[in-house]
Tab-separated table of C-alpha atoms in Angstrom:
chain	number	residue	atom	x	y	z
A	1	MET	CA	0.247	0.041	-0.103
A	2	LYS	CA	0.984	3.630	-0.140
A	3	LYS	CA	1.401	5.662	2.871
A	4	VAL	CA	2.865	9.206	3.921
A	5	SER	CA	6.180	8.786	5.868
A	6	PHE	CA	9.076	10.928	7.186
A	7	ALA	CA	12.585	9.592	8.245
A	8	GLU	CA	13.809	12.703	9.770
A	9	PHE	CA	12.367	15.837	11.698
A	10	GLY	CA	11.783	18.686	9.515
A	11	GLY	CA	9.949	20.875	7.187
A	12	PRO	CA	7.145	19.887	4.656
A	13	ASP	CA	9.846	18.584	2.430
A	14	VAL	CA	10.680	15.597	4.480
A	15	LEU	CA	7.350	13.923	3.965
A	16	ARG	CA	7.562	10.976	1.282
A	17	LEU	CA	5.042	8.835	-0.185
A	18	VAL	CA	6.361	5.179	0.225
A	19	ASP	CA	5.244	1.628	-0.206
A	20	ALA	CA	4.733	0.113	3.048
A	21	GLU	CA	3.349	-3.164	4.407
A	22	GLU	CA	-0.458	-3.179	5.204
A	23	PRO	CA	-1.422	-2.649	8.738
A	24	HIS	CA	-3.921	-4.877	10.636
A	25	ALA	CA	-6.830	-4.732	13.220
A	26	GLY	CA	-5.755	-5.765	16.841
A	27	PRO	CA	-7.892	-6.447	19.605
A	28	GLY	CA	-10.346	-3.612	20.030
A	29	GLN	CA	-9.299	-2.030	16.650
A	30	VAL	CA	-10.755	-1.833	13.482
A	31	ARG	CA	-9.003	-1.512	10.178
A	32	ILE	CA	-10.316	0.919	7.389
A	33	ALA	CA	-9.707	1.350	3.621
A	34	VAL	CA	-9.120	5.047	3.994
A	35	ARG	CA	-11.140	7.452	1.795
A	36	ALA	CA	-9.626	10.502	3.177
A	37	ALA	CA	-7.304	11.518	6.342
A	38	GLY	CA	-7.693	15.150	8.363
A	39	VAL	CA	-4.898	17.192	8.247
A	40	ASN	CA	-4.126	18.981	11.634
A	41	PRO	CA	-1.566	21.305	12.932
A	42	VAL	CA	-0.411	18.543	15.505
A	43	ASP	CA	0.445	16.588	12.546
A	44	TRP	CA	3.138	19.011	11.489
A	45	ARG	CA	4.272	20.061	14.873
A	46	ILE	CA	5.120	16.011	15.329
A	47	ARG	CA	6.754	16.296	12.014
A	48	GLU	CA	8.849	19.031	13.078
A	49	GLY	CA	9.784	17.381	16.605
A	50	GLN	CA	8.183	20.052	18.671
A	51	ILE	CA	5.731	17.872	20.967
A	52	LEU	CA	7.573	14.703	21.342
A	53	LYS	CA	6.722	14.363	25.093
A	54	ALA	CA	3.086	14.119	24.503
A	55	HIS	CA	3.724	12.339	21.243
A	56	PRO	CA	6.918	10.013	21.328
A	57	ILE	CA	7.484	8.325	18.079
A	58	GLU	CA	10.205	6.281	16.239
A	59	LEU	CA	11.417	7.106	13.062
A	60	PRO	CA	10.547	6.572	10.097
A	61	SER	CA	7.062	7.337	11.190
A	62	GLY	CA	3.947	7.476	9.413
A	63	VAL	CA	1.651	10.566	9.608
A	64	GLY	CA	-1.934	11.316	10.547
A	65	GLN	CA	-4.325	10.624	13.311
A	66	ASP	CA	-7.984	11.207	11.888
A	67	ALA	CA	-9.411	9.377	8.874
A	68	SER	CA	-12.847	8.186	7.448
A	69	GLY	CA	-13.367	5.118	5.510
A	70	VAL	CA	-14.751	1.690	4.655
A	71	VAL	CA	-14.356	-1.034	7.528
A	72	ASP	CA	-12.377	-4.059	6.072
A	73	GLU	CA	-11.234	-5.736	9.316
A	74	VAL	CA	-12.647	-6.100	12.637
A	75	GLY	CA	-10.454	-6.895	15.720
A	76	GLN	CA	-11.244	-9.278	18.219
A	77	GLY	CA	-13.596	-7.922	20.978
A	78	VAL	CA	-15.016	-5.422	18.799
A	79	GLU	CA	-19.000	-5.427	18.620
A	80	GLY	CA	-21.589	-3.171	16.959
A	81	ILE	CA	-19.421	-2.912	13.699
A	82	GLU	CA	-19.112	-4.846	10.380
A	83	VAL	CA	-16.971	-5.070	7.301
A	84	GLY	CA	-18.653	-2.576	4.864
A	85	ASP	CA	-19.453	-0.118	7.508
A	86	HIS	CA	-18.665	3.719	6.648
A	87	VAL	CA	-16.973	5.035	9.800
A	88	PHE	CA	-14.795	8.338	11.142
A	89	GLY	CA	-12.364	8.090	13.759
A	90	GLU	CA	-8.977	8.393	15.279
A	91	GLY	CA	-6.051	6.137	14.805
A	92	ALA	CA	-2.349	6.010	13.686
A	93	SER	CA	-0.520	6.827	10.275
A	94	THR	CA	-3.750	7.607	8.688
A	95	TYR	CA	-2.423	9.138	5.676
A	96	ALA	CA	-2.402	5.967	3.746
A	97	GLU	CA	-4.516	3.612	1.965
A	98	PHE	CA	-5.251	1.453	4.904
A	99	ALA	CA	-5.144	2.587	8.699
A	100	VAL	CA	-5.941	1.204	11.732
A	101	LEU	CA	-8.352	2.883	14.016
A	102	SER	CA	-8.651	2.678	17.951
A	103	ALA	CA	-11.886	4.943	18.109
A	104	TRP	CA	-14.499	5.522	15.457
A	105	ALA	CA	-18.227	6.002	15.081
A	106	ARG	CA	-20.475	5.489	12.247
A	107	MET	CA	-20.554	8.534	9.837
A	108	PRO	CA	-23.772	10.494	10.252
A	109	GLU	CA	-26.069	10.363	7.324
A	110	GLY	CA	-25.437	13.069	4.625
A	111	LEU	CA	-21.580	13.366	5.370
A	112	THR	CA	-19.315	12.875	2.886
A	113	PHE	CA	-16.058	10.687	3.567
A	114	GLU	CA	-13.985	14.053	2.654
A	115	GLU	CA	-15.967	16.064	5.503
A	116	ALA	CA	-16.174	13.266	8.074
A	117	ALA	CA	-12.380	13.007	8.299
A	118	GLY	CA	-12.189	16.542	9.317
A	119	TYR	CA	-14.199	15.913	12.453
A	120	PRO	CA	-12.395	13.554	15.094
A	121	SER	CA	-9.390	15.523	16.434
A	122	VAL	CA	-10.958	18.859	16.098
A	123	VAL	CA	-14.073	17.747	17.953
A	124	GLU	CA	-12.283	16.158	20.776
A	125	THR	CA	-10.033	19.069	21.189
A	126	ALA	CA	-12.894	21.633	20.985
A	127	LEU	CA	-15.100	19.848	23.962
A	128	ARG	CA	-11.789	19.251	26.155
A	129	ILE	CA	-10.693	22.863	25.825
A	130	ILE	CA	-14.094	24.428	26.710
A	131	ARG	CA	-14.346	21.816	29.531
A	132	GLU	CA	-10.966	22.918	30.720
A	133	VAL	CA	-11.523	26.602	30.442
A	134	GLY	CA	-14.678	26.402	32.675
A	135	VAL	CA	-16.955	28.597	30.621
A	136	ARG	CA	-20.737	28.057	31.171
A	137	ALA	CA	-23.876	29.179	29.825
A	138	GLY	CA	-24.312	32.747	29.970
A	139	GLN	CA	-20.878	33.678	29.908
A	140	THR	CA	-18.756	34.989	27.171
A	141	LEU	CA	-15.776	33.183	25.641
A	142	LEU	CA	-12.888	34.840	23.460
A	143	VAL	CA	-11.208	32.590	20.852
A	144	SER	CA	-8.119	33.753	18.986
A	145	GLY	CA	-7.958	32.123	15.572
A	146	ALA	CA	-11.411	31.273	15.509
A	147	SER	CA	-11.651	30.229	11.614
A	148	GLY	CA	-9.695	27.013	11.414
A	149	GLY	CA	-11.018	23.540	12.329
A	150	VAL	CA	-11.080	23.538	16.323
A	151	GLY	CA	-12.456	27.209	16.303
A	152	SER	CA	-15.242	26.481	14.018
A	153	ALA	CA	-16.131	23.563	16.450
A	154	VAL	CA	-15.401	25.687	19.546
A	155	LEU	CA	-17.993	28.176	18.245
A	156	GLN	CA	-20.766	25.772	17.277
A	157	VAL	CA	-20.479	23.736	20.721
A	158	ALA	CA	-20.553	26.907	22.415
A	159	ARG	CA	-23.756	28.114	20.701
A	160	ASP	CA	-25.470	24.986	21.379
A	161	ARG	CA	-24.316	25.279	24.876
A	162	GLY	CA	-25.672	28.961	25.342
A	163	ILE	CA	-22.318	30.338	25.614
A	164	SER	CA	-21.391	33.905	23.800
A	165	VAL	CA	-18.482	33.539	21.548
A	166	ILE	CA	-16.067	36.680	20.202
A	167	GLY	CA	-13.880	35.105	17.748
A	168	THR	CA	-10.805	36.810	16.103
A	169	GLY	CA	-9.844	36.024	12.575
A	170	GLY	CA	-8.515	37.693	9.068
A	171	ASP	CA	-10.374	40.205	7.181
A	172	ALA	CA	-11.649	37.347	4.649
A	173	ASN	CA	-13.489	35.425	7.690
A	174	GLN	CA	-15.215	37.991	9.361
A	175	ASP	CA	-18.543	36.737	7.577
A	176	TYR	CA	-17.629	32.893	8.206
A	177	LEU	CA	-17.230	33.687	12.111
A	178	ARG	CA	-20.550	35.433	12.261
A	179	SER	CA	-22.179	32.760	10.526
A	180	LEU	CA	-21.179	30.562	13.219
A	181	GLY	CA	-22.769	32.780	15.958
A	182	ALA	CA	-19.763	34.586	17.040
A	183	LEU	CA	-19.085	38.259	17.526
A	184	ALA	CA	-16.367	38.688	15.134
A	185	THR	CA	-13.279	41.212	14.878
A	186	THR	CA	-9.859	41.344	13.333
A	187	TYR	CA	-6.610	40.455	14.822
A	188	GLY	CA	-3.425	42.629	14.236
A	189	GLU	CA	-3.234	46.283	15.811
A	190	GLY	CA	-5.649	47.570	18.235
A	191	TRP	CA	-7.503	44.228	18.489
A	192	VAL	CA	-7.694	43.981	22.299
A	193	GLU	CA	-9.598	47.545	22.269
A	194	ARG	CA	-11.803	45.790	19.694
A	195	VAL	CA	-12.505	42.844	21.805
A	196	ARG	CA	-13.394	45.226	24.750
A	197	GLN	CA	-15.793	47.075	22.589
A	198	LEU	CA	-17.891	43.916	22.052
A	199	GLY	CA	-18.003	42.906	25.891
A	200	ASP	CA	-16.411	41.490	28.734
A	201	VAL	CA	-14.807	38.342	28.319
A	202	ASP	CA	-15.109	35.354	30.815
A	203	ALA	CA	-12.541	32.751	29.381
A	204	ALA	CA	-10.504	32.772	26.478
A	205	LEU	CA	-8.983	29.970	24.011
A	206	ASP	CA	-5.358	30.466	21.888
A	207	LEU	CA	-5.808	28.188	18.957
A	208	ALA	CA	-3.359	30.086	16.899
A	209	GLY	CA	-0.382	30.361	18.584
A	210	SER	CA	-0.047	34.168	17.350
A	211	GLY	CA	1.932	35.420	20.484
A	212	VAL	CA	-1.292	36.896	22.418
A	213	ILE	CA	-1.223	35.018	25.541
A	214	ARG	CA	-0.317	37.934	27.771
A	215	GLU	CA	-3.356	40.099	26.186
A	216	LEU	CA	-5.790	37.000	26.779
A	217	VAL	CA	-4.624	37.022	30.222
A	218	GLU	CA	-5.145	40.963	30.724
A	219	LEU	CA	-8.846	40.478	28.943
A	220	THR	CA	-9.728	37.849	31.431
A	221	GLY	CA	-8.169	38.814	34.293
A	222	ASP	CA	-6.865	35.364	35.150
A	223	PRO	CA	-4.020	32.925	33.758
A	224	GLN	CA	-6.458	30.310	34.988
A	225	ARG	CA	-8.937	31.298	32.611
A	226	VAL	CA	-6.898	30.994	29.239
A	227	ILE	CA	-6.255	27.686	27.673
A	228	SER	CA	-3.760	27.443	24.734
A	229	ILE	CA	-3.659	24.396	22.175
A	230	ALA	CA	-0.685	26.341	20.169
A	231	ASP	CA	1.631	28.039	21.990
A	232	LEU	CA	4.170	26.057	23.918
A	233	THR	CA	5.352	29.070	25.966
A	234	ALA	CA	1.784	29.795	27.601
A	235	PRO	CA	2.978	28.057	30.903
A	236	GLU	CA	5.523	30.859	31.272
A	237	CYS	CA	2.465	33.215	31.731
A	238	GLY	CA	0.706	30.666	33.961
A	239	VAL	CA	-1.435	29.880	31.185
A	240	ARG	CA	-2.151	25.930	30.690
A	241	PHE	CA	-1.183	24.325	27.439
A	242	SER	CA	-3.656	21.533	26.269
A	243	GLY	CA	-2.200	18.904	24.341
A	244	VAL	CA	-3.072	15.479	25.592
A	245	ALA	CA	-6.572	14.076	24.112
A	246	GLY	CA	-9.377	12.848	26.287
A	247	SER	CA	-12.071	10.400	25.592
A	248	VAL	CA	-12.294	10.208	21.625
A	249	PRO	CA	-15.062	7.849	21.896
A	250	GLU	CA	-17.147	10.072	23.726
A	251	ALA	CA	-16.198	13.061	21.538
A	252	LEU	CA	-17.341	11.172	18.329
A	253	ALA	CA	-20.551	10.341	19.955
A	254	GLU	CA	-21.194	14.024	20.861
A	255	ALA	CA	-20.012	15.052	17.584
A	256	VAL	CA	-22.814	12.664	15.470
A	257	ASP	CA	-25.323	13.830	18.099
A	258	LEU	CA	-24.310	17.590	16.912
A	259	ILE	CA	-23.863	16.616	13.370
A	260	SER	CA	-27.495	14.777	13.255
A	261	ARG	CA	-29.407	17.777	15.039
A	262	GLY	CA	-27.955	20.170	12.529
A	263	ARG	CA	-25.873	22.138	15.418
A	264	LEU	CA	-22.463	21.028	13.873
A	265	ARG	CA	-20.883	21.402	10.380
A	266	ILE	CA	-17.319	22.068	9.372
A	267	PRO	CA	-16.487	22.847	5.851
A	268	VAL	CA	-13.771	21.223	4.020
A	269	GLU	CA	-11.711	24.055	2.598
A	270	ARG	CA	-9.628	22.240	0.318
A	271	ALA	CA	-8.996	18.253	-0.254
A	272	TYR	CA	-5.481	17.203	-1.674
A	273	PRO	CA	-4.582	14.040	-3.115
A	274	LEU	CA	-2.458	11.775	-0.945
A	275	ALA	CA	0.759	12.522	-3.047
A	276	ASP	CA	0.282	16.293	-2.192
A	277	ALA	CA	0.425	15.726	1.629
A	278	MET	CA	3.628	18.209	1.507
A	279	ALA	CA	1.318	21.048	-0.062
A	280	ALA	CA	-1.297	20.140	2.577
A	281	HIS	CA	1.217	20.860	5.285
A	282	ILE	CA	2.591	23.999	3.774
A	283	ASP	CA	-0.851	25.368	3.716
A	284	SER	CA	-1.932	24.287	7.008
A	285	GLN	CA	1.064	25.923	8.598
A	286	ALA	CA	0.467	29.110	6.744
A	287	GLY	CA	-2.966	29.412	8.598
A	288	HIS	CA	-5.892	31.504	7.603
A	289	THR	CA	-7.668	28.211	7.163
A	290	ARG	CA	-11.565	28.368	7.006
A	291	GLY	CA	-12.818	25.057	8.303
A	292	ARG	CA	-10.581	22.081	7.395
A	293	ARG	CA	-8.007	20.562	5.099
A	294	VAL	CA	-8.125	16.738	4.072
A	295	LEU	CA	-6.383	14.365	1.856
A	296	VAL	CA	-8.287	12.245	-0.315
A	297	VAL	CA	-7.050	8.545	-0.912
């Protein structure tokens, strides 16, 4: 089979499409014929060797955690799923023609494989950081870098829970943020004052790692009311860096519920062929994403 791999840490150019042995489902796992794989910032952070403590790996290594596809092997002890079922979920080395998933759910009706591949890690992260930051119904959450996949999920989950959101993003994404229920403003010079004009902030999330931790602490008045998933220096300001996943099966179940109720929809900004993983990483690192990027197998 074909899979994307890297033999050394570095930039997008270390990615290679190689021939590899097919993986097989072990106990409690399923294998899928991959139809699409989600491209997440954590993928290129791992590729660069940034977060080895949270994601220890051996080289050469495959790439990717999220995927959708058709079940073609069911491991020992797995119940309620059959060969031929369409699923989405999380596993390892998902930039490949076949991948083993350790957490999965049946795809909701009406979702394409490309769309489904963009949900697993994104929704888990969104649910986790909303929980960790402690924001409640009736309060206001500030989301810095709100137009990407996690931001898109955070805005919609918050709206479903009665939480008001102020979202920062680029000029081109202001209408998109408003369409998801956020009070929107641009980042850049004067952004703190623009946020203040929109209202008081009870909690804040840093999703872009754009060097705004001190300002988020200033706006909330408490570093314990700020969470970052993108700035490794956040703990220097007393802010928690959230990088370890919680329960993916629970997150997938909630994603299915939200999608089925029409409360969650994350658009695919661009789909790339598997051979163009390097281009997908370049674009992901450049930021300014609206929704998700995926690889199509």
